[in-house]
XYZ file of C-alpha atoms in Angstrom:
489
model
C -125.542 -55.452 -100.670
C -122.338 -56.325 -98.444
C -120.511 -59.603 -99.517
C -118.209 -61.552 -97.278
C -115.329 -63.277 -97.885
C -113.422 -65.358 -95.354
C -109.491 -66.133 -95.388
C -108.076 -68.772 -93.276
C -104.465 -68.758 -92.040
C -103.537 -72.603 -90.922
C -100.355 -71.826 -89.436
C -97.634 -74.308 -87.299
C -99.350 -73.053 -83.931
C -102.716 -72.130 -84.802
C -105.759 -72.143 -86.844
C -106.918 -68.284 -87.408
C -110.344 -67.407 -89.443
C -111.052 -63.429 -90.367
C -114.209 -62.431 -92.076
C -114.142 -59.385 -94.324
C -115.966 -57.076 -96.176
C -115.186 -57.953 -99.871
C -115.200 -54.416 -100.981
C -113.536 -52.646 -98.685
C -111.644 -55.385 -96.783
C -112.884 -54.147 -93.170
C -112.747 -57.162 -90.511
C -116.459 -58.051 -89.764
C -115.187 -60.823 -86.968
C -112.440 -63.186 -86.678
C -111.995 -66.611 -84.953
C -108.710 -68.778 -83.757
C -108.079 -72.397 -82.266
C -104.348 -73.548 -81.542
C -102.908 -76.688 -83.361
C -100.933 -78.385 -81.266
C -97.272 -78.518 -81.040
C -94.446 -80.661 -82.714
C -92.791 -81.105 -86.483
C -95.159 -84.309 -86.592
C -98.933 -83.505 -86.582
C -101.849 -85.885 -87.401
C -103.791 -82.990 -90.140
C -107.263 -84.042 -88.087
C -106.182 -81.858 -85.596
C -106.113 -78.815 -88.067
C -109.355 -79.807 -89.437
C -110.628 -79.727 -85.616
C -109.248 -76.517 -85.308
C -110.724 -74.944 -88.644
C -113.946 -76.284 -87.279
C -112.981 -74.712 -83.985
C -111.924 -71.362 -85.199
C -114.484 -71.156 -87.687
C -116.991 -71.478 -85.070
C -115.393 -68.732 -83.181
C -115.588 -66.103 -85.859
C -119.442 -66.383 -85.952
C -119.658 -69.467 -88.682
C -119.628 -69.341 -92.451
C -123.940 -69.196 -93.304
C -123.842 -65.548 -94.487
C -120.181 -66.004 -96.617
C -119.824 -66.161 -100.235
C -115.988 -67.775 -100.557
C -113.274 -68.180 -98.240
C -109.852 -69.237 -99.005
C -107.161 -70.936 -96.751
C -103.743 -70.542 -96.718
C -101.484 -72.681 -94.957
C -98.001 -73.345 -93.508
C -95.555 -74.501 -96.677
C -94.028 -77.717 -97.349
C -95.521 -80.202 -94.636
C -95.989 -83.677 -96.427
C -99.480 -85.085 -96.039
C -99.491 -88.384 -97.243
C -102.918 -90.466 -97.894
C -103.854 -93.538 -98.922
C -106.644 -94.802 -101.364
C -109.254 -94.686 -99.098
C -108.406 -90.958 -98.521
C -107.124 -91.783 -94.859
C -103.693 -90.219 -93.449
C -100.931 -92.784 -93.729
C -98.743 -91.010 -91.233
C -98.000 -87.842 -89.479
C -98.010 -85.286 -91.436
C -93.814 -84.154 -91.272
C -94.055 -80.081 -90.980
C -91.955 -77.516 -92.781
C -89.688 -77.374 -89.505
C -89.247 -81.058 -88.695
C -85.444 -81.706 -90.187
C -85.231 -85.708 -90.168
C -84.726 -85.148 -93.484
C -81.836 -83.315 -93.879
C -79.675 -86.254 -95.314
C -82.107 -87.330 -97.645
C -81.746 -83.340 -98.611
C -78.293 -83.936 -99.258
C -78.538 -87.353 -100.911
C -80.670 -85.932 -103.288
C -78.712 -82.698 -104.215
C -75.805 -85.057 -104.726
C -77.542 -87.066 -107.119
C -78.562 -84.529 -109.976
C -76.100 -81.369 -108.797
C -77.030 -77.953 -107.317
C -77.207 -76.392 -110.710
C -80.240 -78.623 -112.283
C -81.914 -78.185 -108.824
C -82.063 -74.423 -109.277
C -82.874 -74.905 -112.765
C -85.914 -76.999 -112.721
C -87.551 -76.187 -109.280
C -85.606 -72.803 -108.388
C -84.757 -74.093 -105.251
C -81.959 -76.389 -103.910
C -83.647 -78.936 -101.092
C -82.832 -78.715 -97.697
C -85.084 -80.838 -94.741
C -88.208 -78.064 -94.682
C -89.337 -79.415 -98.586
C -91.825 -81.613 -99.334
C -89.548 -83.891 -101.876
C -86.524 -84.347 -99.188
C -89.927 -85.723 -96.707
C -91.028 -87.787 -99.297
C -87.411 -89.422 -100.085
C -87.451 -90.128 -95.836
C -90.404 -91.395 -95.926
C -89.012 -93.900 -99.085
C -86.347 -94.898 -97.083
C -87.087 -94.779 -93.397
C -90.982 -96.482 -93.374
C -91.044 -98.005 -96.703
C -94.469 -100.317 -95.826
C -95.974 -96.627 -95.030
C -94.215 -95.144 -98.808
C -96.050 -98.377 -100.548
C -99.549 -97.490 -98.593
C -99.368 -94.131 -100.267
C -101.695 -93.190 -102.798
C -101.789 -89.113 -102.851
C -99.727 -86.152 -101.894
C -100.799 -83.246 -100.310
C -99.813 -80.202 -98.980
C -101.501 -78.380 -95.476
C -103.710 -75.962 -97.266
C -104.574 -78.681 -100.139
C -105.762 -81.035 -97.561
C -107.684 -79.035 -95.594
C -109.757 -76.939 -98.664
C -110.260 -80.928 -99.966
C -112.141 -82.154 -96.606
C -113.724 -78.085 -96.366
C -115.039 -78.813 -99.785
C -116.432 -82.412 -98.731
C -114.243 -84.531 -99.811
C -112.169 -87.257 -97.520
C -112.457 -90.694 -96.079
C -116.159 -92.341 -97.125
C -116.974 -92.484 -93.139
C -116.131 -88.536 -92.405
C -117.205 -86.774 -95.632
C -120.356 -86.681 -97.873
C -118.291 -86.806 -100.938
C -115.745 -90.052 -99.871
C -112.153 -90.286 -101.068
C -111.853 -88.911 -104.264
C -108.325 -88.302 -104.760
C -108.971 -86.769 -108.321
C -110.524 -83.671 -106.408
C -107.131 -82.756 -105.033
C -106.177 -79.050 -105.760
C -103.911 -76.732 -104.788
C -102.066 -73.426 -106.056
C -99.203 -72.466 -107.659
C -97.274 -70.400 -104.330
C -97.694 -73.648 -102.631
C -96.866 -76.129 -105.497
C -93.232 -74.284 -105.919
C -92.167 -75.267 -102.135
C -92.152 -78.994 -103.023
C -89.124 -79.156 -104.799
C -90.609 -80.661 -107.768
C -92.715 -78.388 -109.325
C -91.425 -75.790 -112.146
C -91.647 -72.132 -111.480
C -90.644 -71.315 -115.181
C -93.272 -73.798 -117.005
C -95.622 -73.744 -114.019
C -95.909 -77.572 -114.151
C -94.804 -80.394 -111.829
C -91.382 -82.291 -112.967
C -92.363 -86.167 -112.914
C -89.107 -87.234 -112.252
C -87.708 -85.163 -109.442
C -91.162 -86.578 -108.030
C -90.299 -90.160 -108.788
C -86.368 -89.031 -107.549
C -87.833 -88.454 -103.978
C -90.813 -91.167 -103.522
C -89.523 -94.041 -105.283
C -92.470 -94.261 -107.302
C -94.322 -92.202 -110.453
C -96.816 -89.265 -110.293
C -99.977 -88.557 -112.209
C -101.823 -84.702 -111.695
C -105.477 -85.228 -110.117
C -107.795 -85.876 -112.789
C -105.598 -86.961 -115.424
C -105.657 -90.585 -117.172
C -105.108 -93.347 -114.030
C -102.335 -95.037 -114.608
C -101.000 -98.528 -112.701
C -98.590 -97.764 -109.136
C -98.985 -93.486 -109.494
C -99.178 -91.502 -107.021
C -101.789 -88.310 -107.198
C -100.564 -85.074 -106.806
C -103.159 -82.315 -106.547
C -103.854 -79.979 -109.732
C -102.788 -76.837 -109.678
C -105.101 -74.012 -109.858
C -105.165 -70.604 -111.419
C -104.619 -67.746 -108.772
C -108.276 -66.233 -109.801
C -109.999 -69.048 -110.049
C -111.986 -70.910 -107.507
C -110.945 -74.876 -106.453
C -115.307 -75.234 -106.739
C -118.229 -74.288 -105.010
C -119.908 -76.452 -102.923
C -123.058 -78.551 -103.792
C -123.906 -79.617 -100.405
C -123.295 -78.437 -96.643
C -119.862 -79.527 -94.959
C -120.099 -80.348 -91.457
C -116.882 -78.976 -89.879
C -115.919 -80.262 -86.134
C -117.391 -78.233 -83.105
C -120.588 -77.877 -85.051
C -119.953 -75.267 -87.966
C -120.882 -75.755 -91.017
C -119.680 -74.501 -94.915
C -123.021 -74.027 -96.490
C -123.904 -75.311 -100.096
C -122.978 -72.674 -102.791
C -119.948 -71.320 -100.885
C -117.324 -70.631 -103.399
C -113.785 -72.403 -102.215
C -111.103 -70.289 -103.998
C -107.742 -71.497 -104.810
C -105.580 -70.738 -101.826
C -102.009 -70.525 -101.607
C -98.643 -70.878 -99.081
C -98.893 -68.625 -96.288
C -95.642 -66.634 -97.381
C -97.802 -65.744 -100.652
C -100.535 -64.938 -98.235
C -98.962 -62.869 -96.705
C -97.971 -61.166 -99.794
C -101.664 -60.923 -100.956
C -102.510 -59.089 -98.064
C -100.159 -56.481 -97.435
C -100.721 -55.587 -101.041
C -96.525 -56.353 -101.809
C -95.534 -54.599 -105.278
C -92.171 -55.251 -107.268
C -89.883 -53.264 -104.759
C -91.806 -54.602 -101.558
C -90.128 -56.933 -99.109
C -91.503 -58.066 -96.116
C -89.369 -59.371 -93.195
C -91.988 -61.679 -90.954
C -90.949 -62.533 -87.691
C -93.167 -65.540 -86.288
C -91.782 -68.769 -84.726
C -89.860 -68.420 -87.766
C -88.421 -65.697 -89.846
C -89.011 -64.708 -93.435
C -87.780 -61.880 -96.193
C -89.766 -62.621 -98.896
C -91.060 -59.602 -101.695
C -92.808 -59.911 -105.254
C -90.736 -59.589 -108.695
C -92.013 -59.795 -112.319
C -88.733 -61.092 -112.393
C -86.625 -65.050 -112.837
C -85.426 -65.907 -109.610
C -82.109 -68.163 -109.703
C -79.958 -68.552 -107.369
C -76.982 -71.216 -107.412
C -76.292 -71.395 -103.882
C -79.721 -72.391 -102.810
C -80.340 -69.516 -100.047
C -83.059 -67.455 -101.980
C -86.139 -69.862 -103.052
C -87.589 -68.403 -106.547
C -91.256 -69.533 -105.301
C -94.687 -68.882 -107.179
C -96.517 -65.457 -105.199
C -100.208 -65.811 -105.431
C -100.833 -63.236 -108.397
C -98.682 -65.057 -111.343
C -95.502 -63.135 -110.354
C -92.806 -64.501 -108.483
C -91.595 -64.855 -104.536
C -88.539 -64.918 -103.926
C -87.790 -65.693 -100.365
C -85.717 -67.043 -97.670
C -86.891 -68.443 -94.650
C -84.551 -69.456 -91.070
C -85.734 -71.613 -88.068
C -85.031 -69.210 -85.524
C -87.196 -65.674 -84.978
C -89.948 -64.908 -82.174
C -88.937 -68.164 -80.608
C -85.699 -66.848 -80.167
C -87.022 -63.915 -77.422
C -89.138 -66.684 -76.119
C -86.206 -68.558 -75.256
C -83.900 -65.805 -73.841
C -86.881 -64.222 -72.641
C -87.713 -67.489 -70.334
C -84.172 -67.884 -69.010
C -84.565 -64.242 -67.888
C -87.907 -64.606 -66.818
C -89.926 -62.227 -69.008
C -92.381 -61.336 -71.492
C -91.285 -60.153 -74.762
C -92.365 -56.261 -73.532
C -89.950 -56.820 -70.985
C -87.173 -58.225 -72.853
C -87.495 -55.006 -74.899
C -87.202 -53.173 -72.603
C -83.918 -55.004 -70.909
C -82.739 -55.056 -74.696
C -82.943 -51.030 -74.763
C -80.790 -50.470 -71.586
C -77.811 -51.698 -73.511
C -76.195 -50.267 -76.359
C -76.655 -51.042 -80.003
C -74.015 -54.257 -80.429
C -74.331 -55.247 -77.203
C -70.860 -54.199 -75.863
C -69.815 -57.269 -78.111
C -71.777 -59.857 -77.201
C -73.235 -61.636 -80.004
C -76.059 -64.437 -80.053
C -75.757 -67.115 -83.119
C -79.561 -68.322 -82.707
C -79.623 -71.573 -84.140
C -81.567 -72.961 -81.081
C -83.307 -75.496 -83.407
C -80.926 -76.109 -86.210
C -81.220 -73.527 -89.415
C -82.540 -73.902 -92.503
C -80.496 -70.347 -93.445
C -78.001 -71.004 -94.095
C -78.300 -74.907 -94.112
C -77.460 -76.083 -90.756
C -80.244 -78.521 -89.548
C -77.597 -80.145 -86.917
C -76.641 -76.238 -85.443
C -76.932 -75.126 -81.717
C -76.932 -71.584 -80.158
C -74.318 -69.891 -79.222
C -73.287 -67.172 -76.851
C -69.793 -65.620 -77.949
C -67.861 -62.169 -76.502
C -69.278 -62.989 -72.620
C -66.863 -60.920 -70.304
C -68.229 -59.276 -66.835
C -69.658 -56.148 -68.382
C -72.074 -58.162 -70.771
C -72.851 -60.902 -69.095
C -76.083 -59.480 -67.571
C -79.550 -59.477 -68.509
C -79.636 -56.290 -70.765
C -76.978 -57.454 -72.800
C -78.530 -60.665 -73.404
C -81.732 -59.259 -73.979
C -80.362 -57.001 -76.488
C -78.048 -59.912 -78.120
C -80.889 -61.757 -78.355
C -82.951 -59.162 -80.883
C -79.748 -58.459 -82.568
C -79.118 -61.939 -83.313
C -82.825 -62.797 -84.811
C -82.404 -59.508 -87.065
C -79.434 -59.965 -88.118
C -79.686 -63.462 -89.302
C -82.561 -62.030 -91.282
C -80.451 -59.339 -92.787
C -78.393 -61.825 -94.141
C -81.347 -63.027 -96.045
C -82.346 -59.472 -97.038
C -78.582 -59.109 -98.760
C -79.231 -62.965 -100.363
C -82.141 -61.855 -102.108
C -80.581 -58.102 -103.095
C -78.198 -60.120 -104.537
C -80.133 -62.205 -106.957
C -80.808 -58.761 -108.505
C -83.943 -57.752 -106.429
C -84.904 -53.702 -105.855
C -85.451 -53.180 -102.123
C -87.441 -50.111 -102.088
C -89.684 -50.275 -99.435
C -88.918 -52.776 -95.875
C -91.929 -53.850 -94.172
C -91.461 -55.769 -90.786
C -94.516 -57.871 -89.933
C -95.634 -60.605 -87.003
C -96.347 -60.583 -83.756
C -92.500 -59.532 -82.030
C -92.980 -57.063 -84.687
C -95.186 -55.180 -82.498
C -91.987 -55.329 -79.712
C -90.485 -51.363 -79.485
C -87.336 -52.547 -79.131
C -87.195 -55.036 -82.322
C -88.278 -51.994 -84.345
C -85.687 -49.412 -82.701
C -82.878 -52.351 -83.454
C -84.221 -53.486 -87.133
C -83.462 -49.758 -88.324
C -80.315 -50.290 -87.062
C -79.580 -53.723 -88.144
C -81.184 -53.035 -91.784
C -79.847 -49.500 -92.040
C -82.713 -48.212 -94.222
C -86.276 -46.937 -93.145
C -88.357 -49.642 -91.401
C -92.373 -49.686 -92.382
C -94.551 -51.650 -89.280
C -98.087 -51.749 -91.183
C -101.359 -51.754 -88.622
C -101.484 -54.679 -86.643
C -103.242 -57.636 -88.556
C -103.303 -61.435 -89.619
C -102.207 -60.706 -92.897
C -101.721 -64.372 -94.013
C -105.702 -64.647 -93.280
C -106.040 -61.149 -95.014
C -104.472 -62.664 -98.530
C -106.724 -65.703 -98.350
C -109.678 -63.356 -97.687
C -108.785 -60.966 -100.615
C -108.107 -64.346 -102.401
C -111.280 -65.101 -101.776
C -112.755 -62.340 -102.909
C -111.006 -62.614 -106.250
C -112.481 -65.927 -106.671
C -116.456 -63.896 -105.886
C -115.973 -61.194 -107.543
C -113.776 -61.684 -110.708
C -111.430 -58.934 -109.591
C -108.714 -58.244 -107.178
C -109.720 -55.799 -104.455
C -107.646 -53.103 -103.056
C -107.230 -52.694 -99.305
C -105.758 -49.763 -97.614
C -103.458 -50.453 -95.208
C -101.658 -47.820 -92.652
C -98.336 -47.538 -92.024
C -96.223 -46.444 -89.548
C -92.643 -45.313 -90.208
C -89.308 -46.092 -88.187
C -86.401 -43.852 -89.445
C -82.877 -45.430 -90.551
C -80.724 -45.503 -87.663
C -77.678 -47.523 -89.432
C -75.183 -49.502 -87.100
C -73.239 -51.805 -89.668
C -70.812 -53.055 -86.201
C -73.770 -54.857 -85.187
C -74.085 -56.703 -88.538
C -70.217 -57.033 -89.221
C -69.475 -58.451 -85.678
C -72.777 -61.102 -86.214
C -71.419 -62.183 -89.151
C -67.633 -62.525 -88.059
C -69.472 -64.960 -85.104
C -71.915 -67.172 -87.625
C -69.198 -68.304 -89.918
């Protein structure tokens, strides 16, 4: 008999579902809602659009477990009667950038790497909580749990959350999460796999306790951490999700993880694997048996979703860098590909430092754009359009050589997301990255970890899903690197 499995991928702009075949891993229907836009987000709004997109995809009656995986970092803050005490502050919402600094001042970049194998910048959860502290300290005192996206949302999916909206009230102690996820806080340990009290207590003010330990007077609960295999519970009584769907009693919730690590899980990423993912923002991100330290704070040494590690780095700027070029010239990202491919690889010269919000890679929160080598024969709209694809890869090549240069193999690229589907962003990534470019099948591979996640959790083993691949030869052009790099110092 067919089981299904269902991964969710709660991402900054949307809400997507996929329902799978457990076995084989073949989509049986899918479902999507948008979240709505901004670094600040109340979370009801995701759990309105997991109800939304769940819905969409055909409901969750016939499913055995589903897992969700969710956009790192954001801070969900709630208070003892399991409301939201603010906003939740998103990965990309940089208010925090001097409490970042503040607190990398206070114990050195050094113990930072060594205890969390990070060094905080505004996207982490700690540097949110230390603004939070300082900026809206009557909001800090109200706050009586931490969560993460994907935390929150599998609590209120497995029926837990404020006594008037749930069936099982506010019980903080049921608070869960994973260990992918866990490592983006900055105060969780990578090497001992447990959460650092005091870099906790550094950023909030105040002391932790894990869910379901001892209470203690003034902590604040941070959610358990969960084995990769192992399911956060199964439910004991129906869940009524908005728009009228509903998680049925005895549907197994499995652990779910950071959307990085999801992404991971689902294209099947082996020691040798990295991934460059170009969505709003851009990641390079692979899977290494492997410690992951480094000192200068631009590779991450995150938790992946199977025990091993992720190392990663992620910048600000990526699709929504064609989306801006692409609206001053008054086209679709097809288009701008195909302006971009009327001009020559480097653009004549003209180079395009993307840093249209800030960047996170390097650490730059304050950063703006810029438009360097204009002269009369590349100032038109092919040369931006190709200085505009140029620029997002390159910045992302940078982070490719960062995390060679921790001491990770790079045998095998894979470029994923949606401008990933863009001819001319392939043609120019063999170029930029100089090596053979794999574009797997189209796919919400985020939702595809959480599913095979899921599946895990049913099944007591990890299934393998084929995947096809498409090839884009090596085309090296190091000018176009060199003269990017020369312009972002």
């Amino acid at each position: 008999m067919t089981q299904l499995v269902a991964g969710v991928d709660s991402s900054t702009q949307s809400c997507k579902v996929t329902i799978r075949d457990a076995a084989t891993g073949a989509v049986v229907r899918e479902g999507r809602a948008a979240h709505p836009d901004g670094t600040s987000v109340d979370p009801r709004h995701w759990w309105d659009a997991l109800g939304a997109a769940v819905a969409d995809a055909g409901g969750l009656t016939d499913v055995g477990a589903v897992a969700i995986a969710g956009q790192q970092h954001g801070m969900v803050a709630l208070d003892a009667d399991g409301h939201v005490v603010r906003d939740a502050l998103l990965w990309n919402d940089v208010r925090s950038a001097d409490a970042a600094a503040q607190m990398v001042e206070e114990i050195g970049r050094d113990s930072w790497v060594a205890r969390t194998g990070l060094v905080p910048v505004a996207s982490f959860t700690g540097t949110k909580l230390r603004w939070l502290r300082d900026a809206e300290p009557d909001n800090a005192g109200r706050v009586a749990a931490v969560a993460l996206p994907h935390d929150w949302l599998s609590w209120r999916l497995r029926g837990y959350g404020p006594a008037d909206e749930s069936p099982l009230g506010p019980d903080l102690d049921a608070l869960a999460t994973d260990a992918s996820d866990a490592s983006g806080t900055a105060y969780w340990d990578p090497v001992r796999r447990e959460y650092d009290p005091e870099l906790f207590e550094l950023a909030l003010g105040r002391p932790m306790r894990v869910a379901g330990s001892e209470p203690t007077a003034d902590t604040v609960v941070v959610p358990r951490v969960v084995a990769h295999d192992e399911a956060m519970g199964t439910l004991d009584v129906d869940v009524a999700l908005p728009n009228g769907a509903v998680a049925p009693s005895g549907l197994v919730v499995a652990a779910g993880l950071g959307d990085n690590a999801g992404a991971a899980l689902g294209l099947g990423l082996a020691p040798g694997d990295i991934a460059v993912s170009l969505g709003t923002s851009g990641t390079v991100f692979g899977v290494t048996a492997t410690e992951v330290l480094d000192p200068s704070g631009t590779v991450a040494g995150f938790a992946d979703g199977t025990g091993s590690r992720l190392p990663i780095v992620t910048t600000l700027n990526a699709a929504r860098v064609l989306e801006v070029i692409g609206g001053l010239l008054g086209v679709d990202h097809d288009a701008l590909g195909e302006l971009a491919l009327q001009a020559p690889a480097g653009a004549d010269g003209l180079v395009l430092v993307p840093y249209f919000v800030g960047e996170r890679t390097p650490n730059r929160p304050d950063a703006t754009a810029s438009l360097l080598g204009m002269t009369p024969g590349t100032t038109d709209r092919p040369h931006l359009a190709r200085a505009a694809v140029e620029g997002m890869l390159c910045a992302l090549a940078d982070g490719l050589a960062a995390v060679e240069g921790t001491g990770v193999t790079v045998s095998r690229l894979l470029l994923i997301g949606g401008a990933a589907r863009n001819e001319a962003v392939r043609t120019v990534a063999a170029q930029v990255f100089g090596r053979d470019v794999l574009i797997p099948e189209p796919g919400e591979y985020v939702a595809s970890g959480a599913a095979r996640q899921a599946a895990w959790a049913l099944t007591g083993a990890l299934p393998s899903w084929d995947i096809a691949t498409t090839t884009v030869p090596a085309d090296p052009h190091p000018e176009v690197l060199e003269q990017y790099r020369a312009a972002a110092r």
